[in-house]
mmCIF file of C-alpha atoms (C1' of nucleotides) in Angstrom:
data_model
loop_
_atom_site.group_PDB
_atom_site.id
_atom_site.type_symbol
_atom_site.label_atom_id
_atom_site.label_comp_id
_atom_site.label_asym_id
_atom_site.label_seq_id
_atom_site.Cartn_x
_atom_site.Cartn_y
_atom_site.Cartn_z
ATOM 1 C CA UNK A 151 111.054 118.157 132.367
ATOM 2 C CA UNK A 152 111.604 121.187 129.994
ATOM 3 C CA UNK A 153 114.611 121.679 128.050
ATOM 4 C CA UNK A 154 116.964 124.256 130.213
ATOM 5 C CA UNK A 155 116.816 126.172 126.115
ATOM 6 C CA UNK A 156 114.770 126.560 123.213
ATOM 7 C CA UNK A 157 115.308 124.810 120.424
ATOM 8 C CA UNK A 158 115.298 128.372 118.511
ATOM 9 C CA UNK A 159 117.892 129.723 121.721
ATOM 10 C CA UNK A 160 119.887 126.762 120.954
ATOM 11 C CA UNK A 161 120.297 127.038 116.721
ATOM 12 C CA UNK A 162 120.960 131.252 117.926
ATOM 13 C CA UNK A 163 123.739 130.069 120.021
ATOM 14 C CA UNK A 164 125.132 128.028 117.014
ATOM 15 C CA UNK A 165 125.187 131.048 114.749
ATOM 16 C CA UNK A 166 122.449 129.842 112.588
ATOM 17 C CA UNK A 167 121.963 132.010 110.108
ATOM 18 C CA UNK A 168 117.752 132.912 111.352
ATOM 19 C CA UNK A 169 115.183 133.512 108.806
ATOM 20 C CA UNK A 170 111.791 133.988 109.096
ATOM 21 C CA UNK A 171 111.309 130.187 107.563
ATOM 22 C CA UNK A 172 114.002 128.919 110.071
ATOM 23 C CA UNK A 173 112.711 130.457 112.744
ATOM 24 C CA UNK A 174 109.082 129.203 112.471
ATOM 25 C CA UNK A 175 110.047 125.756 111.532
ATOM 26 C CA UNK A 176 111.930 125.575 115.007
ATOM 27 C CA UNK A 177 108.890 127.486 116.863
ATOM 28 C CA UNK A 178 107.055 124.679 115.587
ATOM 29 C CA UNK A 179 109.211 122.085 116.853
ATOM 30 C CA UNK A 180 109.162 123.626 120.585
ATOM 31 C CA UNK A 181 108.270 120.846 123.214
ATOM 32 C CA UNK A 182 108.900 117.905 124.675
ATOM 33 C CA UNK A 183 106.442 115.420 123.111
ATOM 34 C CA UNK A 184 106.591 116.241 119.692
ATOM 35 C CA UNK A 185 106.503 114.136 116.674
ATOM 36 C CA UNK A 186 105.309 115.891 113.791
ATOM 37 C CA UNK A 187 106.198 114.871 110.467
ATOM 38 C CA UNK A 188 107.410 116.847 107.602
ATOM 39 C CA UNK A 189 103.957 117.378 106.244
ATOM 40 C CA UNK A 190 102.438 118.232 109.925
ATOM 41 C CA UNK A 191 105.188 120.531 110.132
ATOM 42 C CA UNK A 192 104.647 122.095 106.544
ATOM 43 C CA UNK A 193 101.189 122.443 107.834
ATOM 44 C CA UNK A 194 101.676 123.966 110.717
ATOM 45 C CA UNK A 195 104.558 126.557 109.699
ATOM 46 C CA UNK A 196 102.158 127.560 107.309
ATOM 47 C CA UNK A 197 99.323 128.603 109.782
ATOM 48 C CA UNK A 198 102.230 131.163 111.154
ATOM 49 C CA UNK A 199 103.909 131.857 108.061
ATOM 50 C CA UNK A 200 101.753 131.016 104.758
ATOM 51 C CA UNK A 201 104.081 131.919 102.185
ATOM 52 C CA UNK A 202 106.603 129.101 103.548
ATOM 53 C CA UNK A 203 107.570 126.025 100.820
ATOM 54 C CA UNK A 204 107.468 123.028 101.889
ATOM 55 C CA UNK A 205 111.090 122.290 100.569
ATOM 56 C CA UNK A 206 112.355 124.847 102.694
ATOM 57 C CA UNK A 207 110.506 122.684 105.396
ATOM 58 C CA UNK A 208 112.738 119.294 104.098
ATOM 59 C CA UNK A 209 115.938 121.339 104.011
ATOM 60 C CA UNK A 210 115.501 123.019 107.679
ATOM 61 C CA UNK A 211 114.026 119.538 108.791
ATOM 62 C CA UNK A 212 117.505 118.026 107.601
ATOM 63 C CA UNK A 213 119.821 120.886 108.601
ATOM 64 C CA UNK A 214 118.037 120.361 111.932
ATOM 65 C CA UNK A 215 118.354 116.493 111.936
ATOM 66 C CA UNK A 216 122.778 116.754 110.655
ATOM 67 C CA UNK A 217 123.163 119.428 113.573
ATOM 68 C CA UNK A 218 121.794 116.863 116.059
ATOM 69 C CA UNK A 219 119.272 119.341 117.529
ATOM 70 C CA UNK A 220 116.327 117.197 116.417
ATOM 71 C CA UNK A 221 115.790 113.768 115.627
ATOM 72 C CA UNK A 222 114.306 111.505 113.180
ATOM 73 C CA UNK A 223 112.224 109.065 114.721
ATOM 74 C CA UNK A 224 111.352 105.789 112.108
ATOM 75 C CA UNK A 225 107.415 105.299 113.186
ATOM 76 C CA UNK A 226 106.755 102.810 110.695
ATOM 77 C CA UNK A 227 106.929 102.029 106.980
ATOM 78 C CA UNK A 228 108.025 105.634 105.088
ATOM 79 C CA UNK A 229 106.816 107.317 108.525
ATOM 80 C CA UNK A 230 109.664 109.390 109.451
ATOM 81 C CA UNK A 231 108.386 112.070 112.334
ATOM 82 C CA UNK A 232 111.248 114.324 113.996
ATOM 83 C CA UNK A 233 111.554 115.048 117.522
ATOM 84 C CA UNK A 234 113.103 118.235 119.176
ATOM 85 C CA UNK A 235 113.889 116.338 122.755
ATOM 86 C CA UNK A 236 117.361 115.511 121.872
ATOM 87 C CA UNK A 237 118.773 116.238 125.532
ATOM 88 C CA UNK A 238 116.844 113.733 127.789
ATOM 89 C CA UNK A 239 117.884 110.217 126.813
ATOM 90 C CA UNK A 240 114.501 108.703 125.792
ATOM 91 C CA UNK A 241 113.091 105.795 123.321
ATOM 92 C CA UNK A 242 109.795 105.857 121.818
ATOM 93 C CA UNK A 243 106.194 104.043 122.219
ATOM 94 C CA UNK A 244 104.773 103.846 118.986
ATOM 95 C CA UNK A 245 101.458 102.551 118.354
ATOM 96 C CA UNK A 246 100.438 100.681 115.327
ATOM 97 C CA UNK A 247 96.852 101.547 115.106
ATOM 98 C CA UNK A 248 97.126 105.358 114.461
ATOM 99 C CA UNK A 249 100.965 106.095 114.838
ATOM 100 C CA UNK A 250 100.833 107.989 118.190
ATOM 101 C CA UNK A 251 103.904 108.238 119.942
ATOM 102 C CA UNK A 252 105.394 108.699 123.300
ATOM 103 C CA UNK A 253 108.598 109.316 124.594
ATOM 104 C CA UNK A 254 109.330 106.447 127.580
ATOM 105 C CA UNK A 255 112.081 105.959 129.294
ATOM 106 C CA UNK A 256 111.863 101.951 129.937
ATOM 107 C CA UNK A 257 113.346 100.070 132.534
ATOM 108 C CA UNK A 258 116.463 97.924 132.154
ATOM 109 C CA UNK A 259 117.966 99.961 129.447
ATOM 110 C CA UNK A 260 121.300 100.274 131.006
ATOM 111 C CA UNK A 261 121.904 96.791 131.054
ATOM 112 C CA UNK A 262 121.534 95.974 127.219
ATOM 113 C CA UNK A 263 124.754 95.854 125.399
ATOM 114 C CA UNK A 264 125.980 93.619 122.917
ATOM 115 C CA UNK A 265 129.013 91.343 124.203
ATOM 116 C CA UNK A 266 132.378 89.944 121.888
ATOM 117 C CA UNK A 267 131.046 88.084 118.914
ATOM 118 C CA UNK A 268 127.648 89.949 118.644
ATOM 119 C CA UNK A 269 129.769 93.250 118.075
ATOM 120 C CA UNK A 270 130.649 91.791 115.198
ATOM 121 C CA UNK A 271 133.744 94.672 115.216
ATOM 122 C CA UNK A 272 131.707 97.410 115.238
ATOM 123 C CA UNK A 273 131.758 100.541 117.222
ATOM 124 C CA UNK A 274 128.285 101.133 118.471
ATOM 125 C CA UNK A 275 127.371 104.761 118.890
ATOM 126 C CA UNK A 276 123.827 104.862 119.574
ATOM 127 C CA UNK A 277 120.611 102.292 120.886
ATOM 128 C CA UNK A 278 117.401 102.804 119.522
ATOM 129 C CA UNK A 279 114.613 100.641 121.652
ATOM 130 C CA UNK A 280 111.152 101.147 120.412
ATOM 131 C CA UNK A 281 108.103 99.749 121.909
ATOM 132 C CA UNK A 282 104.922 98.869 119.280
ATOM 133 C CA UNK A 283 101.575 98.248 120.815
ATOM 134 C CA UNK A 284 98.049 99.648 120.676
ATOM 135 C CA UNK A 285 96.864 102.650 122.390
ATOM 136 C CA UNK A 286 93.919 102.840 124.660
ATOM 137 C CA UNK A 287 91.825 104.152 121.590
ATOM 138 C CA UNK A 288 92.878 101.505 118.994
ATOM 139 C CA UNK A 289 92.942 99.128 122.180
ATOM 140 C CA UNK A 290 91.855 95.842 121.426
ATOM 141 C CA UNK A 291 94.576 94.219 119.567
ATOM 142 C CA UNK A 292 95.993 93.765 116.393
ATOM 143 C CA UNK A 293 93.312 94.278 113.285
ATOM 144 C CA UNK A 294 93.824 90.340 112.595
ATOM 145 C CA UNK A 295 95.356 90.370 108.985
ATOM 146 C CA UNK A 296 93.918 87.319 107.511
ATOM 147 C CA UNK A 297 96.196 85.030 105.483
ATOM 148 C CA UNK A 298 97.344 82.158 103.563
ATOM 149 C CA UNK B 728 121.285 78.347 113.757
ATOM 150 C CA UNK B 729 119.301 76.667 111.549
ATOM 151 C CA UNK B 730 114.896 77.308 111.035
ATOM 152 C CA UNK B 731 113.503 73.987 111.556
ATOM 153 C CA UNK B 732 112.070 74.400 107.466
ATOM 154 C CA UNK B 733 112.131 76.660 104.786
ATOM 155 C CA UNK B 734 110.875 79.081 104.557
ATOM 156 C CA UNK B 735 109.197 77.378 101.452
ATOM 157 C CA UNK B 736 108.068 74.695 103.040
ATOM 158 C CA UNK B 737 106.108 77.043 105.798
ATOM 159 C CA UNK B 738 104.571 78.419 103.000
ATOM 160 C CA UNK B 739 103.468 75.094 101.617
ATOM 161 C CA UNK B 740 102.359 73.964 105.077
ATOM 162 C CA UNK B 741 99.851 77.292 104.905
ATOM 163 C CA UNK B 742 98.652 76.246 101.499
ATOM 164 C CA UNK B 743 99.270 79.212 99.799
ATOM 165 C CA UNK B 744 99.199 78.823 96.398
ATOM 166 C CA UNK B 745 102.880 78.209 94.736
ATOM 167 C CA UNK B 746 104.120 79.918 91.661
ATOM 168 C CA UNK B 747 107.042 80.168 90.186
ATOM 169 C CA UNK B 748 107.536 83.904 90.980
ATOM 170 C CA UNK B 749 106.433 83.051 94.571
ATOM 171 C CA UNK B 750 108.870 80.282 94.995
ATOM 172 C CA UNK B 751 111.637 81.922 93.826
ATOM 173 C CA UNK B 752 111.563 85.025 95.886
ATOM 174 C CA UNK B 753 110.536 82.672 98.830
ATOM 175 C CA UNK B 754 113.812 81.113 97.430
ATOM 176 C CA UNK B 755 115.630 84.026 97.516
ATOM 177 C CA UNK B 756 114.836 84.711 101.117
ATOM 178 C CA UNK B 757 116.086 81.536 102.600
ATOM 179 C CA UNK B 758 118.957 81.658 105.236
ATOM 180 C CA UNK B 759 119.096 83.322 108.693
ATOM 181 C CA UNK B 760 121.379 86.287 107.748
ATOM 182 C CA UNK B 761 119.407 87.791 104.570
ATOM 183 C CA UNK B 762 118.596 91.300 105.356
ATOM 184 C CA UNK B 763 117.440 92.144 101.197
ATOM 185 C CA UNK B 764 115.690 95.323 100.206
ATOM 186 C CA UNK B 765 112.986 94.827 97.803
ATOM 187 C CA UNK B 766 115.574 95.753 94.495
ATOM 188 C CA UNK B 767 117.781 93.249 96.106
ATOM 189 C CA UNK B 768 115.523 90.262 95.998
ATOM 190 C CA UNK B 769 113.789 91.581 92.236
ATOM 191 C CA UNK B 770 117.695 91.716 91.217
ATOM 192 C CA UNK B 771 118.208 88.328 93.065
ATOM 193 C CA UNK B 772 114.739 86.525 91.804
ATOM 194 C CA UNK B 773 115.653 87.899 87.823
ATOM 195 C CA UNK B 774 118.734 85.893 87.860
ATOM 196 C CA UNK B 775 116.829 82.851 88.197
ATOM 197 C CA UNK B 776 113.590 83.230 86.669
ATOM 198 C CA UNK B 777 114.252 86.390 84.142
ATOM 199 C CA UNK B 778 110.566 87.286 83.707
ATOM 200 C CA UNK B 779 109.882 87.829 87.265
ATOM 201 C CA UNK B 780 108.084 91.066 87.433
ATOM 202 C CA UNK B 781 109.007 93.822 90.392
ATOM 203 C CA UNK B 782 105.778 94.231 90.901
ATOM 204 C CA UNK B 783 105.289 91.015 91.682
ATOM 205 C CA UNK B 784 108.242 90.663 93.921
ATOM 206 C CA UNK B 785 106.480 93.637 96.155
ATOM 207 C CA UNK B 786 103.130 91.506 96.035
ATOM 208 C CA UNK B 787 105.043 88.714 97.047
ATOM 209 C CA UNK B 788 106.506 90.713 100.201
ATOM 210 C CA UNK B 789 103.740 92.448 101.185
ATOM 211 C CA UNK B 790 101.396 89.361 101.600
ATOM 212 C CA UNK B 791 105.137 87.334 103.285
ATOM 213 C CA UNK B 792 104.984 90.181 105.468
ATOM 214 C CA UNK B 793 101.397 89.661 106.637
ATOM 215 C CA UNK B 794 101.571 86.679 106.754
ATOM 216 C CA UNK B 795 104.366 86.740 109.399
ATOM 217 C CA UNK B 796 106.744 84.698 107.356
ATOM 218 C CA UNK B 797 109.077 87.481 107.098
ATOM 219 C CA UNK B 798 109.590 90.471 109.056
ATOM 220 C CA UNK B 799 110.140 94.852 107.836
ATOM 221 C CA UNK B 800 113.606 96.244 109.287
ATOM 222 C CA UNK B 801 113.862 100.025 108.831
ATOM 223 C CA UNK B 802 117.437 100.537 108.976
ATOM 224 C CA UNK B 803 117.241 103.733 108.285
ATOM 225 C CA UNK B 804 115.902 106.664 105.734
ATOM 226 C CA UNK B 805 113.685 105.375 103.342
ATOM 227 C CA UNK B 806 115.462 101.769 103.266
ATOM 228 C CA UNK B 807 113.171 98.653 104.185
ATOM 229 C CA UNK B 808 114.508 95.567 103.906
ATOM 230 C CA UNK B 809 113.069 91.956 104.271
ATOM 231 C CA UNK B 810 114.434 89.687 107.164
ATOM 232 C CA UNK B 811 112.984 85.893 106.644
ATOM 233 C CA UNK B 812 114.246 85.247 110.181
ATOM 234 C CA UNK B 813 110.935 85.322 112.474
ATOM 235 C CA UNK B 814 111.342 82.232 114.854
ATOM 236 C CA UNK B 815 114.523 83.017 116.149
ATOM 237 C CA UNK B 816 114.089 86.314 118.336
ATOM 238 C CA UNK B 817 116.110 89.142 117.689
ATOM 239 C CA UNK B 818 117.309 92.604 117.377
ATOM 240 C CA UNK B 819 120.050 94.323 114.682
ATOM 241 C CA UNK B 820 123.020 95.570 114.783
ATOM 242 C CA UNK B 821 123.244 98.422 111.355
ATOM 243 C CA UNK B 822 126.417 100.044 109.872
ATOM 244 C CA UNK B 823 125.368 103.551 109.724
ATOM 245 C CA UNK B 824 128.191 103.776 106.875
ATOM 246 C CA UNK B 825 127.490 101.528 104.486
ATOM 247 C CA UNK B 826 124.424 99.916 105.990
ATOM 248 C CA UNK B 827 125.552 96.208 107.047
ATOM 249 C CA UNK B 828 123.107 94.321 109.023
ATOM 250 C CA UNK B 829 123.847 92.006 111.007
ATOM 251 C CA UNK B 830 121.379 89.885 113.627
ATOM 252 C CA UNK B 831 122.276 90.330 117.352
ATOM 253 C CA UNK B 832 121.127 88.798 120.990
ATOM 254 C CA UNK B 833 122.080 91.529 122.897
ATOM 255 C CA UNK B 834 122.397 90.664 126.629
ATOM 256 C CA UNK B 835 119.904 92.538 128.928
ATOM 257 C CA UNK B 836 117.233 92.190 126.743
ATOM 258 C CA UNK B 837 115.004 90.305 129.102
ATOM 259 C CA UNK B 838 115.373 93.367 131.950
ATOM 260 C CA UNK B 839 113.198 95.851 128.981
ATOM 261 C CA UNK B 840 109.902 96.518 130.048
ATOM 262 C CA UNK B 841 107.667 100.165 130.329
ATOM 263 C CA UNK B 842 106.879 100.611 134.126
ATOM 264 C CA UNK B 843 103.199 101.871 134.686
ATOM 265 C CA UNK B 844 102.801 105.526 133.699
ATOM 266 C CA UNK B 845 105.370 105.091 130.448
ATOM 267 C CA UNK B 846 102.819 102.326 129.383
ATOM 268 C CA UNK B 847 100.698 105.260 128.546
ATOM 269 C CA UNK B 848 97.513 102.723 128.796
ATOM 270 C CA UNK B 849 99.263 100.747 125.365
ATOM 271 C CA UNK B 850 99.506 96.684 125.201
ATOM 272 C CA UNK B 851 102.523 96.596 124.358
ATOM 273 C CA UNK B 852 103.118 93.635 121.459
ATOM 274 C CA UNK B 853 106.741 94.281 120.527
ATOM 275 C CA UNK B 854 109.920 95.533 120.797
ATOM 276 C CA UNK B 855 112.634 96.742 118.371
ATOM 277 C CA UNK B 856 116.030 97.072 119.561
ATOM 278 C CA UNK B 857 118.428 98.755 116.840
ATOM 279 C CA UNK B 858 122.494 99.261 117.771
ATOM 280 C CA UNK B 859 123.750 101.803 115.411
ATOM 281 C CA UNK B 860 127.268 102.213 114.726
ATOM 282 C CA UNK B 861 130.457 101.584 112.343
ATOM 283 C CA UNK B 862 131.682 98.185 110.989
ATOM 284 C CA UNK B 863 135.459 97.592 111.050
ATOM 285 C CA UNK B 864 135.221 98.376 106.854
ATOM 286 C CA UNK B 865 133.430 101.702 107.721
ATOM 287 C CA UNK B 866 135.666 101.699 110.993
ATOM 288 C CA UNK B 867 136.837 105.575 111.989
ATOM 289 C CA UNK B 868 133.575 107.413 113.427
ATOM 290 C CA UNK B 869 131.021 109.069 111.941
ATOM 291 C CA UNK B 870 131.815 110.835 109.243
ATOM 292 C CA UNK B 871 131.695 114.148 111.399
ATOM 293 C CA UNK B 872 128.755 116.233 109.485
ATOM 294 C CA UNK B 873 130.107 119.810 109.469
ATOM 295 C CA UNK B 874 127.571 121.819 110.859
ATOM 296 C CA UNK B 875 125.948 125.675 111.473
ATOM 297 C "C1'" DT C 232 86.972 75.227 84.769
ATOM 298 C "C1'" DT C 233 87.372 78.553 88.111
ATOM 299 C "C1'" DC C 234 89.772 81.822 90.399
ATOM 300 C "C1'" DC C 235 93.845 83.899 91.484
ATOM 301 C "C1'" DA C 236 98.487 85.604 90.431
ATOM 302 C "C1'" DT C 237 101.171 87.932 86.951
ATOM 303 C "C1'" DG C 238 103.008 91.569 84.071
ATOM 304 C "C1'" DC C 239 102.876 95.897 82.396
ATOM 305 C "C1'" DA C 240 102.564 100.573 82.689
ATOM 306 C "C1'" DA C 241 100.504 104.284 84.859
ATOM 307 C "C1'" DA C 242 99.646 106.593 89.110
ATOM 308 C "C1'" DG C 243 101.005 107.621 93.927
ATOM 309 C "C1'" DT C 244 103.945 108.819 97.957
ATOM 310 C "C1'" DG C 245 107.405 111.285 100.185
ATOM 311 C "C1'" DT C 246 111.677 113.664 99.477
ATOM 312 C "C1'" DT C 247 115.430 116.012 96.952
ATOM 313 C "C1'" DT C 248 117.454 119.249 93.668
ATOM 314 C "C1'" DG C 249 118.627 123.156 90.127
ATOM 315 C "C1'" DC C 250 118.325 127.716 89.626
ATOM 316 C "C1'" DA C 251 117.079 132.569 89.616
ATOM 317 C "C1'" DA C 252 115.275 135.852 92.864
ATOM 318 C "C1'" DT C 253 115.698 137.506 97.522
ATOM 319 C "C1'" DA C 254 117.027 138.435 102.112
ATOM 320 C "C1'" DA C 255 120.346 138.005 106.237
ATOM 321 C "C1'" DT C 256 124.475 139.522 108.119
ATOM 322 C "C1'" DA D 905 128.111 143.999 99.454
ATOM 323 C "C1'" DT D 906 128.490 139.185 100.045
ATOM 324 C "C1'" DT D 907 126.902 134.965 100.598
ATOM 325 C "C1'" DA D 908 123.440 131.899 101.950
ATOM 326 C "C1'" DT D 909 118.515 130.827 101.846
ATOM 327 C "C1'" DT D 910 114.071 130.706 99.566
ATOM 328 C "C1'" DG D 911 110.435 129.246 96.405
ATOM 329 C "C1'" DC D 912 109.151 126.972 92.547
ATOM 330 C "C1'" DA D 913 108.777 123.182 89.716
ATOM 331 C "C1'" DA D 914 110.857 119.405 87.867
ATOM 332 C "C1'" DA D 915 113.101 115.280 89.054
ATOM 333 C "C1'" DC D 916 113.580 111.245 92.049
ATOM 334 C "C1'" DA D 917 113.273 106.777 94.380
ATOM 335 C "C1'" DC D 918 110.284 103.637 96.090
ATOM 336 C "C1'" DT D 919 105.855 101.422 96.232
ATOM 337 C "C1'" DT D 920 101.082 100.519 94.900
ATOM 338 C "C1'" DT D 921 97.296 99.810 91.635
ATOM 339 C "C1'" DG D 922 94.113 98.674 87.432
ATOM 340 C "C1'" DC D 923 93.284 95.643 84.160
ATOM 341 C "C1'" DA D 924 93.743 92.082 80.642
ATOM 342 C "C1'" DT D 925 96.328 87.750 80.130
ATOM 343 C "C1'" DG D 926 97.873 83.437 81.665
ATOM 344 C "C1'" DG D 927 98.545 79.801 84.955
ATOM 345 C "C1'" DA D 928 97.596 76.949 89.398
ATOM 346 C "C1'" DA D 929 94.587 73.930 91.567
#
DNA sequence: TTCCATGCAAAGTGTTTGCAATAAT
DNA sequence: ATTATTGCAAACACTTTGCATGGAA
């Protein structure tokens, strides 16, 4: 269930040069089920370290993000949350009352793959499945836009 | 290949009131490949009817959008782009170079599904299927982000 | 004639960047 | 001592909004 090292082991073993802001940026990103965003992050790096900017947030979120020890996870429209489990092969549950996400690991994912003329050429490197839905709290079903 | 009628004419068929802006971005959108980002279809909308405003193009979207006429893809940071293609299912295929898009009907699809406990209690109303990788223009691999 | 859509420009988001001061190795 | 990171504030890209004008039905 757990990663076999911390994030903060992990970015140590890289040589990473660790600061103070570094360090607390990746405390904050310890678990398997998170999905904070930059802000929630700012927010809570502050609580542990208050004279922390949040551009120094941004930059460690992205160093993070090019290293491949975190990802960014597209919730929605200009939602971009980041997620520390990058060693169990997951996708993501999002739901589109109040954003909350979970990491699932759905059935029948080994069988999707795009065949000749659908690869259009390319070289696929990665899958990203995401299921949208309403939680148990925001349960009943879409808020019915109204139209036309 | 082909949507049984314009987009246009869907629109006309909800009674939503036609303007020139309106029917020009609405024009703009036709065809089952047309992955635009909003600049794209203000750019594309200006060349026919010059005093178009962008603001208006994003009105126009927004209410295409929830109306269902025309669907968000997030192909990645910050980029949205409008897909008029809503009655023929799908997923896409995105150059993580240069940001191609391309419409795909991957095989396995059907097998997807979240099992009990990775429903996490949700109704589950969608899902987004996104193959990342390199087009044959973009080709090599990734352009190997030095790191640490 | 009534009501809604438009255009403009200003205000908002969320994110990135330049640079001098500062700290990690 | 060297070199990279930080904080700040300004700059950015993208998107939304308020309000008076103009146009669709």
């Amino acid at each position: 269930m757990s990663q076999s090292a911390s994030l903060l082991d992990r970015l140590r073993a890289r040589q990473w040069r660790i600061t103070p802001q570094r360090r607390t940026v990746a405390e904050v990103l310890h678990g398997d089920h998170v999905h904070l965003s930059a802000d929630e992050v700012f927010a809570a790096a502050r609580r542990r370290l208050p004279e922390i900017s949040l551009a120094t947030v941004y930059n460690t979120l992205n160093e993070l993000v090019a290293m491949g020890e975190v990802s960014e996870v597209r919730a929605g429209a200009g939602v971009t949350r980041y997620d520390p489990n990058v060693h169990i092969r997951h996708h993501h549950l999002v739901c589109t009352g109040c954003g909350a996400i979970f990491d699932v690991r759905p059935e029948g994912i080994t069988g999707l793959r795009l065949t000749g003329p659908d690869r259009h050429g390319y070289s696929v490197d990665e899958i990203d499945v995401v299921f949208r839905g309403r939680c148990p709290s925001c349960a009943p079903s879409p808020p019915a836009r109204s139209l036309a």
